[in-house]
Short mmCIF file of C-alpha atoms in Angstrom, two decimals:
data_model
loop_
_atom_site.label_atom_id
_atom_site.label_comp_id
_atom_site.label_asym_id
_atom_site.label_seq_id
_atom_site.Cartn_x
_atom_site.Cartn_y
_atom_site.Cartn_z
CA UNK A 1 19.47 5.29 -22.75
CA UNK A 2 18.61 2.43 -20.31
CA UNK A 3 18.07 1.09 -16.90
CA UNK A 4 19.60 -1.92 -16.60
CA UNK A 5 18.65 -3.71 -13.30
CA UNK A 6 17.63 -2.72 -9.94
CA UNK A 7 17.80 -3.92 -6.35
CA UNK A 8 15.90 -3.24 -2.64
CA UNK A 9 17.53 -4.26 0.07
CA UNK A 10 16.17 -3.90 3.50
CA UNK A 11 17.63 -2.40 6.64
CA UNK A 12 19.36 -6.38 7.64
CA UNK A 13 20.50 -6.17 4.20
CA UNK A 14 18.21 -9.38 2.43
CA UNK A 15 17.12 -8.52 -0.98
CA UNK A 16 13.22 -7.42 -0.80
CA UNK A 17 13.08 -7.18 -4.27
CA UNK A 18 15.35 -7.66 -7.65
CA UNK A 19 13.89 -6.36 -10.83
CA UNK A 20 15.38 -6.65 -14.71
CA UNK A 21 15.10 -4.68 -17.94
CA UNK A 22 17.97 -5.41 -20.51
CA UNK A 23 20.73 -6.64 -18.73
CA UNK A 24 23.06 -7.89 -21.26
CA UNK A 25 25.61 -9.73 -19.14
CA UNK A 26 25.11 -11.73 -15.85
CA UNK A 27 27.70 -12.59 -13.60
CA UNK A 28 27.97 -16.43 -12.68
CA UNK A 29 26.30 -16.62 -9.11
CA UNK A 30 22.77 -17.17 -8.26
CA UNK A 31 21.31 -13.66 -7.94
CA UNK A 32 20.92 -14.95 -3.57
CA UNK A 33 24.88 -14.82 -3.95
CA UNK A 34 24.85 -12.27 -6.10
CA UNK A 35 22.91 -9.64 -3.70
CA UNK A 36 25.02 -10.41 -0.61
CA UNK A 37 27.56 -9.30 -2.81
CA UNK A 38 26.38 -6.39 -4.40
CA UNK A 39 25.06 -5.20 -0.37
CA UNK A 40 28.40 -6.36 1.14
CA UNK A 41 29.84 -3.96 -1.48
CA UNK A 42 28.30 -1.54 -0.77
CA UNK A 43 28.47 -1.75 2.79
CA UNK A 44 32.28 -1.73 2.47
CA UNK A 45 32.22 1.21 0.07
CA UNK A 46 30.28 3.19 2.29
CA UNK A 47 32.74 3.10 5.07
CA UNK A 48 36.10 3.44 2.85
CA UNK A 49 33.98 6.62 2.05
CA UNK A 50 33.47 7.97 5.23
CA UNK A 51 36.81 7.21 6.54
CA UNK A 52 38.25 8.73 3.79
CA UNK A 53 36.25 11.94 3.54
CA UNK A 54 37.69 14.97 3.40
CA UNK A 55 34.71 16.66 4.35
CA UNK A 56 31.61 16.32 6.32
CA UNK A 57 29.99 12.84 4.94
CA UNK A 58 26.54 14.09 4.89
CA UNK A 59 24.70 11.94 1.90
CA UNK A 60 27.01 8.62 2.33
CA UNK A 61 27.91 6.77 -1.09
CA UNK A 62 25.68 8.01 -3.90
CA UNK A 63 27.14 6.68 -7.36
CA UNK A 64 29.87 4.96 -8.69
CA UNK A 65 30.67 4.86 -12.49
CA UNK A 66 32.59 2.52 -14.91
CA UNK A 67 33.43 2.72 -18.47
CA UNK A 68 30.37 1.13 -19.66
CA UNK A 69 27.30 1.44 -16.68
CA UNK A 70 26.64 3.80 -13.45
CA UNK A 71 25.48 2.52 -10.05
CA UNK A 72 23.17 4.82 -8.12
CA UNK A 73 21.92 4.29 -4.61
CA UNK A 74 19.93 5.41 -2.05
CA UNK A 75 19.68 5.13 1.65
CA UNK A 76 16.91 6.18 3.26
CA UNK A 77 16.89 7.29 7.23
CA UNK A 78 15.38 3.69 7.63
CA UNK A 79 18.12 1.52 6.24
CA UNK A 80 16.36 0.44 2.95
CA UNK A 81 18.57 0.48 0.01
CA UNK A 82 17.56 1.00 -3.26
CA UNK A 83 20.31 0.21 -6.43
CA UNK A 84 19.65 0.69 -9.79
CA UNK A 85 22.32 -0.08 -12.59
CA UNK A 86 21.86 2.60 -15.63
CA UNK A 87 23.96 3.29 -18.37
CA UNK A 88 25.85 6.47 -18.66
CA UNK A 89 24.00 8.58 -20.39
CA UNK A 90 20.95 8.00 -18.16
CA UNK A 91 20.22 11.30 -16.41
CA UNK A 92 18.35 12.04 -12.81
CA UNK A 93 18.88 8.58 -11.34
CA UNK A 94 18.65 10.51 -8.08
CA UNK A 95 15.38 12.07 -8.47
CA UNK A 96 13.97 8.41 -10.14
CA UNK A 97 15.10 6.56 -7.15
CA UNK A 98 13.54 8.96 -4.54
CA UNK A 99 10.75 8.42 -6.91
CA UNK A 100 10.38 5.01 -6.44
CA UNK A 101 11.15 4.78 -3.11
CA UNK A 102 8.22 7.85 -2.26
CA UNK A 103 5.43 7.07 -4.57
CA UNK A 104 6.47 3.03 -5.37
CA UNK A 105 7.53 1.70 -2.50
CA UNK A 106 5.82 3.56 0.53
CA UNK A 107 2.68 3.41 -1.62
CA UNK A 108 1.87 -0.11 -2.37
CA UNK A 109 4.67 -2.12 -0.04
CA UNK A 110 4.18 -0.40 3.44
CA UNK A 111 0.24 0.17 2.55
CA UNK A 112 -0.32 -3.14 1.68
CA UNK A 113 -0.89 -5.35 4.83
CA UNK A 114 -0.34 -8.33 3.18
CA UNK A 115 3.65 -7.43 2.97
CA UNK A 116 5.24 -8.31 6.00
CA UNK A 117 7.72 -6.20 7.86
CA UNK A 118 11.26 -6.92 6.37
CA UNK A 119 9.92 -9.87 3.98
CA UNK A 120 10.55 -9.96 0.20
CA UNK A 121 8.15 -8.12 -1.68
CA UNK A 122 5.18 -10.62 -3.59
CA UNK A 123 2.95 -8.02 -4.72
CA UNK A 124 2.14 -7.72 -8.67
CA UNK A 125 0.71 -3.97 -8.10
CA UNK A 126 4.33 -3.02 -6.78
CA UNK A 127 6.21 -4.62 -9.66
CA UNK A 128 3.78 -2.68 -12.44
CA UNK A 129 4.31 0.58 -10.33
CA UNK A 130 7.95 0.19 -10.79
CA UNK A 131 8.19 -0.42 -13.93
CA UNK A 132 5.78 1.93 -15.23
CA UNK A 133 8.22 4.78 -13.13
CA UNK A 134 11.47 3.55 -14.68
CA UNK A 135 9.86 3.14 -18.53
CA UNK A 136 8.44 6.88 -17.60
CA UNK A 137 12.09 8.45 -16.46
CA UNK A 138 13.69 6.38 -19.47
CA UNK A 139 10.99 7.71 -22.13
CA UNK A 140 11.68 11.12 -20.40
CA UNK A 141 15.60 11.53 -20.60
CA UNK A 142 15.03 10.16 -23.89
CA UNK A 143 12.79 12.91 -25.13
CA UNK A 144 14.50 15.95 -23.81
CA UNK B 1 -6.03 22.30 1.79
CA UNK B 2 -6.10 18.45 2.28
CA UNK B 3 -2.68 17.12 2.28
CA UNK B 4 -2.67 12.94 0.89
CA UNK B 5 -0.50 12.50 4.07
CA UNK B 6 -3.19 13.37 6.27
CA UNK B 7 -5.24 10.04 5.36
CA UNK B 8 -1.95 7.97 6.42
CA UNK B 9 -3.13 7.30 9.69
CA UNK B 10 -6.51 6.01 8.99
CA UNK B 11 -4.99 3.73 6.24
CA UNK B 12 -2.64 2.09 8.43
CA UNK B 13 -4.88 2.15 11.33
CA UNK B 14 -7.50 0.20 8.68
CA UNK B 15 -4.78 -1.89 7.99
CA UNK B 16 -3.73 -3.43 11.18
CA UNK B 17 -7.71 -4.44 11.63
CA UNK B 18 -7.53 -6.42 8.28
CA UNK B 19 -3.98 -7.65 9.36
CA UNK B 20 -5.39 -8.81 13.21
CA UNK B 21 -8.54 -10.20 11.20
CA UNK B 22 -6.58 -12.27 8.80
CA UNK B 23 -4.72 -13.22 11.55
CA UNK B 24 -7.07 -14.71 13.50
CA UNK B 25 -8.38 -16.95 10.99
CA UNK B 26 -6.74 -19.93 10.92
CA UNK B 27 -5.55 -21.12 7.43
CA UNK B 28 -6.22 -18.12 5.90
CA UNK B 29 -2.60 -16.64 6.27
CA UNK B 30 -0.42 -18.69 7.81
CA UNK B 31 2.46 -16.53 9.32
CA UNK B 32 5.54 -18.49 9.70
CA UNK B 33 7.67 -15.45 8.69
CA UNK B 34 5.79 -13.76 12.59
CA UNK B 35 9.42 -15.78 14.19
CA UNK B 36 11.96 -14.36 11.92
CA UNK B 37 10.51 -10.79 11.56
CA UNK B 38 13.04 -8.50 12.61
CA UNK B 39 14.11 -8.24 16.51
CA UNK B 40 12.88 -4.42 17.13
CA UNK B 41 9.28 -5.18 15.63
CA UNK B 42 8.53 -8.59 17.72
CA UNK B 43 6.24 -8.99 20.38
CA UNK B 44 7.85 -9.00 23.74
CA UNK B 45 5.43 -12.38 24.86
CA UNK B 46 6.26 -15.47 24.05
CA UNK B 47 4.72 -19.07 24.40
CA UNK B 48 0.95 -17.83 25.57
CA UNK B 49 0.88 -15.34 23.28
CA UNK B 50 -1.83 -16.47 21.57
CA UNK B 51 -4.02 -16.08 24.97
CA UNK B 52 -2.78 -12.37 25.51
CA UNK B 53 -3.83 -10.86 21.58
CA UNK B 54 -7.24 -10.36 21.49
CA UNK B 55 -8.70 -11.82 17.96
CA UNK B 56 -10.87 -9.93 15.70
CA UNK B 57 -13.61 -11.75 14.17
CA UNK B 58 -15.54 -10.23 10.60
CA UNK B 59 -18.71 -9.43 12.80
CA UNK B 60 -16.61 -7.36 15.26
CA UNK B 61 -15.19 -5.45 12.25
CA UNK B 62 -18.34 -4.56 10.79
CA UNK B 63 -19.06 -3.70 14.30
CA UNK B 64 -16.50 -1.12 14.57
CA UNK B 65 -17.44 0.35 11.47
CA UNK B 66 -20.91 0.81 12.56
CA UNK B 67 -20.56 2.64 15.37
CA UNK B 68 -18.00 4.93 13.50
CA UNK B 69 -20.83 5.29 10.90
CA UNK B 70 -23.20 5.91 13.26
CA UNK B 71 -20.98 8.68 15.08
CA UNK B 72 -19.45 9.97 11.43
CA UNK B 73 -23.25 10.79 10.36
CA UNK B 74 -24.66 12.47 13.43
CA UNK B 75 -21.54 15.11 12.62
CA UNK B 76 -21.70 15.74 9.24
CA UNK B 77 -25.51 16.26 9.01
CA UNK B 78 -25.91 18.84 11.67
CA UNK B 79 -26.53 21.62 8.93
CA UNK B 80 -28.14 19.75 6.42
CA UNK B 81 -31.77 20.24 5.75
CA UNK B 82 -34.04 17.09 5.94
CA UNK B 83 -33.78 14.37 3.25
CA UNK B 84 -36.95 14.25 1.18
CA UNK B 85 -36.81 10.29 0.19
CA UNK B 86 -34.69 7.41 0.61
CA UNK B 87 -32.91 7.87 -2.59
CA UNK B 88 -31.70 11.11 -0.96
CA UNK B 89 -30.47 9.88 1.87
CA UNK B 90 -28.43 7.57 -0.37
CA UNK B 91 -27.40 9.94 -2.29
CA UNK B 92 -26.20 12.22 0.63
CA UNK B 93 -24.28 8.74 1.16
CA UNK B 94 -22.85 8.39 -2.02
CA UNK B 95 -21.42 12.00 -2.26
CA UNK B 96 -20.79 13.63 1.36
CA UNK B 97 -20.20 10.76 3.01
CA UNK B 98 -18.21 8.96 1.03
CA UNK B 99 -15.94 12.37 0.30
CA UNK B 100 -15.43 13.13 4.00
CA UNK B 101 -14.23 9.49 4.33
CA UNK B 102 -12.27 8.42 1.05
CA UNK B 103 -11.95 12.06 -0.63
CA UNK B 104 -13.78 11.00 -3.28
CA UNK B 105 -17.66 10.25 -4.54
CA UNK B 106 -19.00 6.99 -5.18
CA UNK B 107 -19.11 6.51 -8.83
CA UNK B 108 -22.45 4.72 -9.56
CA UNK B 109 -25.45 4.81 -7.70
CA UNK B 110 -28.36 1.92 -8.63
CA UNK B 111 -31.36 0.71 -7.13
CA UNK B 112 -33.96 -1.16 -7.98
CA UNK B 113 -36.86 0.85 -6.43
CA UNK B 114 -37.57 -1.60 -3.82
CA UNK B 115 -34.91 -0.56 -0.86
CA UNK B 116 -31.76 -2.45 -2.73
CA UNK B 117 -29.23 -0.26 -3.62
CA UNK B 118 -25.75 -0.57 -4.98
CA UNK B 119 -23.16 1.54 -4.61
CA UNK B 120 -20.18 1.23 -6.78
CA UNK B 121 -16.33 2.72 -6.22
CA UNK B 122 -14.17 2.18 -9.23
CA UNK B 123 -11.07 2.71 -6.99
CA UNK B 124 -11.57 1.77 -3.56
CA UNK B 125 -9.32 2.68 -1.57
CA UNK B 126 -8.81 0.30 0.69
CA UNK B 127 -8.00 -2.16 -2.52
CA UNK B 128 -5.84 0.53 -4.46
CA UNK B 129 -2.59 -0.11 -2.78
CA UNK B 130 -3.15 -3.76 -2.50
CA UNK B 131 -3.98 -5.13 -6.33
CA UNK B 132 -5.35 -4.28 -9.73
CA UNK B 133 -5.16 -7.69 -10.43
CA UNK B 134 -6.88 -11.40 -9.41
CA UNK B 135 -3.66 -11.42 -6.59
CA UNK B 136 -5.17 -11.73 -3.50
CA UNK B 137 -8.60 -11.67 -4.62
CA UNK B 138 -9.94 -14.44 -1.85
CA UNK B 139 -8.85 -11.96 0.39
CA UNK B 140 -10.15 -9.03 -1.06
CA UNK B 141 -13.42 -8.56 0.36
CA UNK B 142 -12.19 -8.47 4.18
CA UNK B 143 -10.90 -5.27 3.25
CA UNK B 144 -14.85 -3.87 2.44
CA UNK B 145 -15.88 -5.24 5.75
CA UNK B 146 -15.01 -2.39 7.72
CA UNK B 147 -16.57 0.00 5.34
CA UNK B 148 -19.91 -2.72 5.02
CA UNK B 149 -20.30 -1.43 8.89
CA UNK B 150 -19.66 2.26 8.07
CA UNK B 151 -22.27 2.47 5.22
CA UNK B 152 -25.18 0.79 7.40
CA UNK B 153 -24.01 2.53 10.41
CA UNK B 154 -24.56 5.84 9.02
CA UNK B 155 -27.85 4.89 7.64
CA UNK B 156 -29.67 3.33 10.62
CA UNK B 157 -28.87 6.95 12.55
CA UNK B 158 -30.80 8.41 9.05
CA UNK B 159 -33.57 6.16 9.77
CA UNK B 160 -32.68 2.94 7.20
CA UNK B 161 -32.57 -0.34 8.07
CA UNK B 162 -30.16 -2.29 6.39
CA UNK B 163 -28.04 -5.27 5.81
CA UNK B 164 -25.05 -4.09 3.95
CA UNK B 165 -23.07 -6.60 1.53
CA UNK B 166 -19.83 -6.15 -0.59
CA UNK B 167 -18.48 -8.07 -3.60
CA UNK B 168 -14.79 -7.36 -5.20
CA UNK B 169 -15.01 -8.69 -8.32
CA UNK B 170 -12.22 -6.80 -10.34
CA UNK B 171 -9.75 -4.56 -7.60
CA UNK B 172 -9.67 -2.43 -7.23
CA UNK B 173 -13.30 -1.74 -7.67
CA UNK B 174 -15.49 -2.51 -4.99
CA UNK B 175 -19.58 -2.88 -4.96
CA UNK B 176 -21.85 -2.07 -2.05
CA UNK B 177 -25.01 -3.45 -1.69
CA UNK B 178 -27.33 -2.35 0.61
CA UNK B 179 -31.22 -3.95 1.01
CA UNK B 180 -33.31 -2.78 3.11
CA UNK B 181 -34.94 -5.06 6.05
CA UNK B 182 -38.76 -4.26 6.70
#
């Protein structure tokens, strides 16, 4: 059970933040190209979605799945988008992403003054707060 | 029951000081990314802009936290009995104080008998969101100067005289140091 890779895009759609844990495959862009794909995606995926709903669209696009990974995202009422890549078997990739953003993100991004509005995330604290909440869900869905 | 949410305000309010304090001197941060921040966030003026935002210099800052020291102290001692010594009134410091201010106690008291006293929090937390780590470490100890002004605030209304210091040596612990001027 594994997370794979994860992105944070911002509400203009530039990549804030692109973190890595076994990725086994990369695709044959720079990861700048590679995230204006990936958000473009998404983007597009998003509307098809609400165009084509049969129903109220009340959460937008949540998950995709293939035959070998799972794509989760969340949107929060701000515009920030947070992707993380998992493999199948990886349970609660809802609850770790509104984990992240909550207790990761609004913790030591917006309370540290030294990130500015909108900019790509530099702090160290942030990237050892995000890992330690992915290697916690892992270890977690792992055990029960 | 004391919500964590209900410190938000004071945090960011904190922050924007240390932001307009970094700002304003030169070569510390430079802020080319100011231009490009996004559309909805950027300041209306343009061109004399730097005439129109008031700067905020380190003195002004410890200012600020004085007089909310001052004000803070006057409140919370209203029922409290008198303070025997010094090292009470420090300790009052350490423990009310610091707990109606950070939710927590400071968690090492010293003093060398002779009016210097240090004052250590192991997680400050005006450093715990920011780096547990040598990252921004030069820039560290603007965010104690605030709190330098709160600590001698509060004890020149308790009758102590002091110049108040802090070093960051390891964030995001932060050491007070407070001697007392005859």
């Amino acid at each position: 059970m594994s997370a794979y890779n994860m992105y944070v895009f911002g509400k203009n759609g530039l990549l804030l933040h692109y973190s890595e844990w076994n990725r086994k495959r990369r695709s044959n862009m720079t990861l700048d190209e590679e995230a204006k794909l990936m958000y473009g995606s998404l983007f597009s995926l998003k509307n098809f979605c609400r165009k084509v709903s049969p129903l109220d669209f009340k959460d937008g696009f949540m998950c995709y799945k293939t035959t070998s990974y799972m794509l989760s995202v969340l949107e929060t009422l701000t515009g920030l988008k947070f992707v993380i890549n998992t493999d199948l078997n990886l349970s609660g990739t809802r609850s770790l992403l509104e984990k992240i953003y909550s207790e990761v993100f609004v913790e030591y991004v917006v309370k540290n003054p030294m990130w500015q509005i909108g900019q790509p995330i530099q702090s160290e604290l942030f990237k050892t707060k995000l890992h330690e909440v992915v290697n916690q869900h892992v270890a977690s869905v792992q055990r029960s | 029951g004391m919500n964590p949410n209900d410190d938000g305000m004071f945090e960011f309010l904190h922050m924007e000081l240390v932001a307009m304090l970094l700002e304003s001197e030169p070569g510390q941060v430079s802020n080319p990314s100011k231009a490009v921040v996004s559309h909805d966030i950027e300041r209306k003026d343009t061109g004399d802009a730097e005439t129109t935002i008031q700067s905020i210099t380190l003195s002004s800052m410890e200012y600020i936290g004085f007089s909310t020291g001052y004000r803070m102290v006057e409140r919370l001692t209203k029922d409290w009995p008198r303070f025997k010594d010094e090292l009470d009134t420090m300790k009052f410091i350490c423990k009310e104080f610091w707990t109606s201010v950070f939710r927590k106690q400071v968690d090492n008291l010293r003093t060398n008998k002779q009016g210097v006293y240090v004052l250590q929090d192991n997680c400050f937390r005006f450093l715990a969101k920011i780096s547990q780590s040598q990252q921004y470490i030069e820039l560290s100890p603007k965010f104690a100067v605030y709190t330098c002004g709160l600590i001698r605030g509060s004890l020149a209304n308790l009758g102590m005289t002091c110049a108040v210091t802090a070093e960051v040596t390891s964030p995001p612990a932060c050491r007070f140091q407070s001697s007392e001027m005859a």
